[in-house]
Amino acid sequence: MAGGGGRPRCPPGALLGVAAVVVAAGWVRAEPKGEQSVDLIGKNEVYGDTSHEVNVYVKVFTNSPFLVCMDLALSQERIIDPNYLWIGPDGRDLEGQSYVNLTETGKLMVMGFRESMSGAYTCTLSHKIIETTTQEETELVEAYKFMVYAYREADHAYQVSVRFSTACCKLKTNDLFVEKLNKILNSTISYLTCHITESSYKCHSIRTPKNGLQYELFVNLLVNPFAPGWEEVCHKVPYDCEDVTNRRVRQAAERIGKFFHQLRQILEYEFHAVLAIQYVDNSFSMTPIDSCRPGFGKNHHTHQNCASCCVVCGPGTYSPNNEVTCRTCARPQARMYGAKSCY
């Protein structure tokens, strides 16, 4: 009979597991994989699993949780002569590296996480089992793998659609009306370093059962958080830039919504010469649109437990602009995480 560090091995059906852990500014969330009995996380700690790799998502510039070089069951036992070896994504021993906090009990924290730090973090735990009667020593070796990904919050913008009745599609003041509308909206939200982009409209003739033929302007606007001066705002809070810009664009969108709810009174005050154009009641609608920073993208299949996150593009993929998805390289030349091109 073994003692002092021995433990029965769990049958496959009883293995503890977790599919993914998401970390942002001090909070951790675990997503169970299948029918798992226990989440392998503690307070800012993520436990390994010998049966499969554990995915961890860390918001850029924050510290990762402690990655624990053992599973939850083993952590509850006495371990004799434990020895831990942590290897980073580049294949190097992590002991002594300035960007990690490695404890004597085998816990690893990666500090100031950046996209280039993404990848596989593996730990090998060796420890002894001592036979109670013979004092014979047996060494056990167990390996744990953590796939750690940098992510950002998606940048939000809002697509606004609204309609106006007009006397005629060829009315010269239609262009002037939309132009002035853009100026008013921009002045309304400029203090939030947001602005209107991609403004367009089309005029359509509409036959109605009661009123016959009518004409309406279908106006589309994009409320964008990156007006001149937004970089200065981000320089003040570089670690949470998306949080700040997203909060500001949400406030801008809410302010525009309030503007259209009060539009009848505003039209009477602002547009003395173009009263032939009237707001169509209840035509205002707003749709959020997400985008990701270059080098990041969304993938609901690969990163289903962080589906709303902009996760760093993996090796062989890239994102050159603010698209939502990472593109696949024609030739797998982009071997790093967070690539903005294939070269």
Short mmCIF file of C-alpha atoms in Angstrom, two decimals:
data_model
loop_
_atom_site.label_atom_id
_atom_site.label_comp_id
_atom_site.label_asym_id
_atom_site.label_seq_id
_atom_site.Cartn_x
_atom_site.Cartn_y
_atom_site.Cartn_z
CA MET A 1 0.00 0.00 0.00
CA ALA A 2 1.38 3.36 -1.00
CA GLY A 3 1.21 6.34 1.33
CA GLY A 4 2.43 9.88 1.84
CA GLY A 5 1.54 11.34 -1.55
CA GLY A 6 -0.08 8.44 -3.36
CA ARG A 7 -3.54 8.78 -4.85
CA PRO A 8 -5.89 6.56 -6.81
CA ARG A 9 -6.19 7.48 -10.47
CA CYS A 10 -9.63 8.69 -11.52
CA PRO A 11 -11.54 6.70 -14.14
CA PRO A 12 -12.02 8.63 -17.43
CA GLY A 13 -15.66 9.42 -16.70
CA ALA A 14 -14.77 11.09 -13.42
CA LEU A 15 -12.00 13.30 -14.75
CA LEU A 16 -12.37 16.94 -13.83
CA GLY A 17 -12.21 19.44 -16.68
CA VAL A 18 -12.79 22.91 -17.92
CA ALA A 19 -12.97 24.12 -21.49
CA ALA A 20 -11.98 27.72 -21.08
CA VAL A 21 -11.20 30.40 -18.58
CA VAL A 22 -11.66 34.09 -19.39
CA VAL A 23 -9.70 36.64 -17.38
CA ALA A 24 -10.25 40.39 -17.39
CA ALA A 25 -9.19 42.95 -14.83
CA GLY A 26 -9.29 40.61 -11.89
CA TRP A 27 -12.23 38.35 -12.69
CA VAL A 28 -12.20 34.79 -13.90
CA ARG A 29 -14.93 32.78 -15.59
CA ALA A 30 -14.86 29.08 -16.38
CA GLU A 31 -16.92 27.38 -19.03
CA PRO A 32 -17.60 23.67 -18.41
CA LYS A 33 -16.80 21.17 -21.15
CA GLY A 34 -19.40 18.45 -21.39
CA GLU A 35 -20.62 17.02 -18.10
CA GLN A 36 -17.84 18.13 -15.80
CA SER A 37 -18.28 17.76 -12.07
CA VAL A 38 -15.99 20.54 -10.86
CA ASP A 39 -14.58 23.70 -12.42
CA LEU A 40 -10.81 23.64 -12.24
CA ILE A 41 -10.46 27.19 -11.00
CA GLY A 42 -10.05 28.82 -7.65
CA LYS A 43 -9.71 32.46 -6.70
CA ASN A 44 -7.57 33.79 -9.55
CA GLU A 45 -6.19 30.30 -10.07
CA VAL A 46 -6.62 27.86 -12.95
CA TYR A 47 -5.84 24.19 -12.41
CA GLY A 48 -4.43 21.91 -15.06
CA ASP A 49 -5.89 18.68 -16.37
CA THR A 50 -3.87 15.70 -17.57
CA SER A 51 -6.69 14.60 -19.90
CA HIS A 52 -6.76 17.74 -22.08
CA GLU A 53 -5.34 21.22 -22.47
CA VAL A 54 -7.03 24.10 -20.66
CA ASN A 55 -7.82 27.28 -22.60
CA VAL A 56 -7.25 30.57 -20.81
CA TYR A 57 -8.15 34.01 -22.25
CA VAL A 58 -6.32 37.01 -20.80
CA LYS A 59 -7.18 40.60 -21.59
CA VAL A 60 -4.20 42.50 -23.01
CA PHE A 61 -2.07 44.44 -20.51
CA THR A 62 -3.52 42.54 -17.54
CA ASN A 63 -1.92 39.72 -15.56
CA SER A 64 -2.99 36.17 -16.16
CA PRO A 65 -4.45 34.16 -13.30
CA PHE A 66 -2.09 31.76 -11.59
CA LEU A 67 -1.75 28.63 -13.70
CA VAL A 68 -1.44 25.74 -11.24
CA CYS A 69 0.84 22.86 -12.17
CA MET A 70 -1.52 20.15 -10.95
CA ASP A 71 -5.18 19.27 -11.08
CA LEU A 72 -7.70 20.07 -8.41
CA ALA A 73 -7.71 16.57 -6.89
CA LEU A 74 -3.93 16.44 -6.52
CA SER A 75 -3.91 19.90 -4.96
CA GLN A 76 -5.82 18.47 -1.99
CA GLU A 77 -3.13 15.86 -1.24
CA ARG A 78 0.33 15.83 0.33
CA ILE A 79 3.00 15.81 -2.37
CA ILE A 80 6.50 14.53 -1.66
CA ASP A 81 9.50 16.26 -3.24
CA PRO A 82 7.57 18.10 -5.93
CA ASN A 83 9.55 19.57 -8.78
CA TYR A 84 8.03 21.90 -11.39
CA LEU A 85 9.30 22.78 -14.85
CA TRP A 86 7.44 25.48 -16.78
CA ILE A 87 8.11 25.91 -20.50
CA GLY A 88 6.78 28.93 -22.44
CA PRO A 89 5.50 29.19 -26.03
CA ASP A 90 9.04 29.76 -27.31
CA GLY A 91 10.26 26.51 -25.78
CA ARG A 92 12.32 28.19 -23.06
CA ASP A 93 12.35 27.53 -19.33
CA LEU A 94 10.32 30.26 -17.66
CA GLU A 95 12.19 30.24 -14.37
CA GLY A 96 13.93 33.57 -13.84
CA GLN A 97 12.09 35.39 -16.64
CA SER A 98 11.23 38.98 -15.69
CA TYR A 99 7.68 38.89 -17.04
CA VAL A 100 6.51 35.93 -14.96
CA ASN A 101 5.73 35.34 -11.31
CA LEU A 102 6.67 31.74 -10.59
CA THR A 103 6.03 30.53 -7.03
CA GLU A 104 7.82 27.75 -5.20
CA THR A 105 4.59 25.73 -5.25
CA GLY A 106 4.51 25.63 -9.06
CA LYS A 107 2.06 28.43 -9.76
CA LEU A 108 2.74 30.62 -12.80
CA MET A 109 1.44 34.13 -13.50
CA VAL A 110 2.30 35.91 -16.77
CA MET A 111 2.38 39.66 -16.15
CA GLY A 112 1.41 42.49 -18.52
CA PHE A 113 0.06 40.02 -21.04
CA ARG A 114 0.55 40.93 -24.70
CA GLU A 115 -0.48 39.19 -27.90
CA SER A 116 3.06 37.92 -28.50
CA MET A 117 2.90 36.04 -25.20
CA SER A 118 0.05 33.86 -26.44
CA GLY A 119 0.58 30.15 -26.96
CA ALA A 120 1.16 26.91 -25.10
CA TYR A 121 2.41 27.01 -21.51
CA THR A 122 3.32 23.53 -20.34
CA CYS A 123 4.32 22.35 -16.92
CA THR A 124 5.89 19.04 -15.94
CA LEU A 125 5.35 18.00 -12.33
CA SER A 126 7.52 15.23 -10.89
CA HIS A 127 6.96 13.95 -7.37
CA LYS A 128 7.53 10.80 -5.32
CA ILE A 129 5.40 8.09 -3.83
CA ILE A 130 6.97 6.26 -0.89
CA GLU A 131 5.86 2.72 -0.07
CA THR A 132 4.80 2.67 3.57
CA THR A 133 6.31 -0.70 4.52
CA THR A 134 9.44 -0.89 2.35
CA GLN A 135 10.09 2.85 2.04
CA GLU A 136 10.65 2.24 -1.65
CA GLU A 137 10.46 5.45 -3.66
CA THR A 138 8.67 5.74 -6.99
CA GLU A 139 8.78 8.90 -9.08
CA LEU A 140 5.67 10.02 -10.94
CA VAL A 141 5.72 12.55 -13.77
CA GLU A 142 2.62 14.40 -14.95
CA ALA A 143 2.28 17.04 -17.66
CA TYR A 144 -0.22 19.89 -17.91
CA LYS A 145 -0.83 22.12 -20.89
CA PHE A 146 -2.46 25.55 -20.87
CA MET A 147 -3.31 27.36 -24.12
CA VAL A 148 -3.23 31.04 -23.18
CA TYR A 149 -4.66 33.62 -25.59
CA ALA A 150 -4.57 37.41 -25.46
CA TYR A 151 -7.87 39.12 -26.22
CA ARG A 152 -9.37 42.57 -26.48
CA GLU A 153 -12.91 43.77 -26.08
CA ALA A 154 -14.55 44.39 -29.44
CA ASP A 155 -14.76 48.02 -30.56
CA HIS A 156 -18.40 49.04 -30.85
CA ALA A 157 -20.06 51.31 -33.38
CA TYR A 158 -23.75 51.82 -34.05
CA GLN A 159 -25.57 51.71 -37.37
CA VAL A 160 -28.47 54.18 -37.30
CA SER A 161 -31.36 53.98 -39.75
CA VAL A 162 -34.10 56.59 -39.93
CA ARG A 163 -36.70 57.76 -42.47
CA PHE A 164 -38.09 61.15 -43.45
CA SER A 165 -41.02 62.02 -45.66
CA THR A 166 -40.26 64.50 -48.43
CA ALA A 167 -42.28 66.27 -51.09
CA CYS A 168 -40.25 64.86 -53.98
CA CYS A 169 -37.15 62.74 -54.54
CA LYS A 170 -35.71 65.44 -56.80
CA LEU A 171 -36.10 68.10 -54.14
CA LYS A 172 -32.83 70.06 -54.00
CA THR A 173 -33.13 70.52 -50.27
CA ASN A 174 -32.90 66.76 -49.63
CA ASP A 175 -29.10 66.93 -49.84
CA LEU A 176 -29.00 70.06 -47.69
CA PHE A 177 -31.27 68.45 -45.12
CA VAL A 178 -29.09 65.35 -44.69
CA GLU A 179 -25.94 67.48 -44.63
CA LYS A 180 -27.35 69.69 -41.88
CA LEU A 181 -28.64 66.66 -40.00
CA ASN A 182 -25.10 65.27 -39.94
CA LYS A 183 -23.72 68.56 -38.62
CA ILE A 184 -26.29 68.70 -35.83
CA LEU A 185 -25.64 65.09 -34.81
CA ASN A 186 -21.88 65.61 -34.89
CA SER A 187 -22.15 68.69 -32.70
CA THR A 188 -24.39 66.73 -30.33
CA ILE A 189 -21.84 63.95 -29.74
CA SER A 190 -18.49 65.67 -30.38
CA TYR A 191 -17.78 66.13 -26.66
CA LEU A 192 -17.68 62.31 -26.43
CA THR A 193 -14.97 62.16 -29.17
CA CYS A 194 -17.47 60.35 -31.39
CA HIS A 195 -18.64 61.34 -34.85
CA ILE A 196 -20.90 60.35 -37.74
CA THR A 197 -19.29 58.42 -40.58
CA GLU A 198 -20.54 56.58 -43.65
CA SER A 199 -23.58 58.84 -43.95
CA SER A 200 -25.80 58.08 -46.92
CA TYR A 201 -29.41 58.24 -48.02
CA LYS A 202 -31.72 57.07 -50.79
CA CYS A 203 -35.08 58.42 -51.81
CA HIS A 204 -37.87 55.94 -52.58
CA SER A 205 -41.42 56.34 -53.80
CA ILE A 206 -43.88 54.44 -51.63
CA ARG A 207 -47.48 53.65 -52.46
CA THR A 208 -49.75 53.49 -49.41
CA PRO A 209 -53.39 52.27 -49.33
CA LYS A 210 -54.68 55.46 -47.70
CA ASN A 211 -52.37 58.24 -48.88
CA GLY A 212 -51.42 57.13 -52.39
CA LEU A 213 -47.89 57.80 -53.60
CA GLN A 214 -45.43 59.25 -51.08
CA TYR A 215 -41.70 59.86 -51.03
CA GLU A 216 -39.33 58.98 -48.22
CA LEU A 217 -35.63 59.47 -47.49
CA PHE A 218 -33.98 56.36 -46.08
CA VAL A 219 -31.02 57.71 -44.12
CA ASN A 220 -28.19 55.53 -42.78
CA LEU A 221 -25.50 56.76 -40.41
CA LEU A 222 -22.65 55.11 -38.53
CA VAL A 223 -21.88 56.39 -35.03
CA ASN A 224 -18.13 55.91 -34.70
CA PRO A 225 -16.07 56.27 -31.49
CA PHE A 226 -12.87 57.37 -33.22
CA ALA A 227 -13.37 61.09 -33.80
CA PRO A 228 -10.29 63.34 -33.73
CA GLY A 229 -8.94 63.39 -30.19
CA TRP A 230 -9.79 59.81 -29.25
CA GLU A 231 -6.09 58.85 -29.16
CA GLU A 232 -5.49 61.43 -26.45
CA VAL A 233 -8.25 59.87 -24.38
CA CYS A 234 -6.65 56.45 -24.81
CA HIS A 235 -3.22 57.72 -23.81
CA LYS A 236 -4.68 58.55 -20.41
CA VAL A 237 -6.01 55.00 -19.94
CA PRO A 238 -4.08 52.77 -22.39
CA TYR A 239 -4.90 49.55 -20.56
CA ASP A 240 -8.65 49.95 -20.93
CA CYS A 241 -8.92 51.92 -24.15
CA GLU A 242 -11.72 49.77 -25.57
CA ASP A 243 -13.69 50.13 -22.37
CA VAL A 244 -13.48 53.92 -22.58
CA THR A 245 -14.29 54.22 -26.30
CA ASN A 246 -17.13 51.70 -26.01
CA ARG A 247 -18.65 53.57 -23.10
CA ARG A 248 -18.42 56.87 -24.98
CA VAL A 249 -19.96 55.54 -28.20
CA ARG A 250 -22.78 53.96 -26.22
CA GLN A 251 -23.47 57.34 -24.62
CA ALA A 252 -23.33 58.97 -28.06
CA ALA A 253 -25.81 56.45 -29.46
CA GLU A 254 -28.17 57.02 -26.55
CA ARG A 255 -27.93 60.77 -27.07
CA ILE A 256 -28.77 60.39 -30.77
CA GLY A 257 -31.73 58.19 -29.83
CA LYS A 258 -32.98 60.93 -27.54
CA PHE A 259 -32.45 63.45 -30.36
CA PHE A 260 -34.76 61.55 -32.72
CA HIS A 261 -37.40 61.12 -30.05
CA GLN A 262 -37.52 64.90 -29.76
CA LEU A 263 -37.09 65.51 -33.48
CA ARG A 264 -40.43 67.10 -34.29
CA GLN A 265 -39.70 70.05 -32.01
CA ILE A 266 -36.10 70.24 -33.29
CA LEU A 267 -37.24 70.32 -36.92
CA GLU A 268 -39.52 73.24 -36.27
CA TYR A 269 -36.64 75.13 -34.63
CA GLU A 270 -33.68 74.20 -36.90
CA PHE A 271 -35.14 73.65 -40.39
CA HIS A 272 -37.31 76.69 -41.10
CA ALA A 273 -36.71 76.47 -44.85
CA VAL A 274 -37.15 72.71 -45.31
CA LEU A 275 -40.37 71.86 -43.46
CA ALA A 276 -41.41 69.82 -46.50
CA ILE A 277 -39.22 67.14 -44.92
CA GLN A 278 -40.69 65.46 -41.85
CA TYR A 279 -39.50 62.70 -39.54
CA VAL A 280 -41.43 59.44 -39.96
CA ASP A 281 -42.60 58.45 -36.50
CA ASN A 282 -41.04 55.32 -35.00
CA SER A 283 -38.67 54.88 -37.97
CA PHE A 284 -35.53 55.25 -35.87
CA SER A 285 -33.54 52.04 -35.33
CA MET A 286 -30.03 51.36 -34.09
CA THR A 287 -27.87 48.25 -34.52
CA PRO A 288 -24.54 47.64 -32.76
CA ILE A 289 -21.62 46.70 -35.02
CA ASP A 290 -18.44 45.14 -33.68
CA SER A 291 -14.93 45.42 -35.03
CA CYS A 292 -11.56 44.14 -33.84
CA ARG A 293 -8.14 45.77 -33.75
CA PRO A 294 -5.54 44.59 -36.31
CA GLY A 295 -4.08 41.25 -35.27
CA PHE A 296 -7.27 40.19 -33.50
CA GLY A 297 -10.53 38.60 -34.59
CA LYS A 298 -13.56 36.59 -33.54
CA ASN A 299 -13.96 32.88 -34.11
CA HIS A 300 -17.10 31.33 -32.66
CA HIS A 301 -15.88 27.82 -33.48
CA THR A 302 -12.29 27.91 -32.23
CA HIS A 303 -12.99 30.23 -29.29
CA GLN A 304 -16.62 29.43 -28.56
CA ASN A 305 -16.14 30.14 -24.84
CA CYS A 306 -14.92 33.64 -25.60
CA ALA A 307 -17.20 34.21 -28.60
CA SER A 308 -17.72 37.93 -27.94
CA CYS A 309 -13.98 38.54 -27.52
CA CYS A 310 -11.55 39.72 -30.15
CA VAL A 311 -8.98 36.95 -29.69
CA VAL A 312 -5.43 37.19 -30.99
CA CYS A 313 -5.00 35.74 -34.49
CA GLY A 314 -3.22 32.40 -34.30
CA PRO A 315 -0.22 31.25 -36.35
CA GLY A 316 -1.06 31.01 -40.04
CA THR A 317 -3.75 33.69 -39.78
CA TYR A 318 -3.70 37.49 -39.77
CA SER A 319 -5.90 40.59 -39.64
CA PRO A 320 -4.61 43.76 -41.34
CA ASN A 321 -7.44 46.07 -40.35
CA ASN A 322 -10.56 46.38 -38.21
CA GLU A 323 -12.39 43.39 -39.60
CA VAL A 324 -14.09 40.97 -37.24
CA THR A 325 -12.35 37.79 -38.40
CA CYS A 326 -8.76 36.68 -38.93
CA ARG A 327 -7.85 35.73 -42.49
CA THR A 328 -5.99 32.55 -43.39
CA CYS A 329 -2.63 33.00 -45.08
CA ALA A 330 -2.33 31.44 -48.53
CA ARG A 331 1.05 30.14 -47.39
CA PRO A 332 1.55 29.55 -43.65
CA GLN A 333 4.24 32.20 -43.29
CA ALA A 334 2.72 34.04 -40.31
CA ARG A 335 4.07 31.87 -37.52
CA MET A 336 3.42 34.26 -34.67
CA TYR A 337 0.34 35.29 -32.73
CA GLY A 338 -1.24 38.64 -33.53
CA ALA A 339 0.01 38.91 -37.12
CA LYS A 340 -1.19 41.91 -39.15
CA SER A 341 0.10 40.43 -42.41
CA CYS A 342 1.36 37.09 -43.70
CA TYR A 343 4.94 38.35 -44.03
#
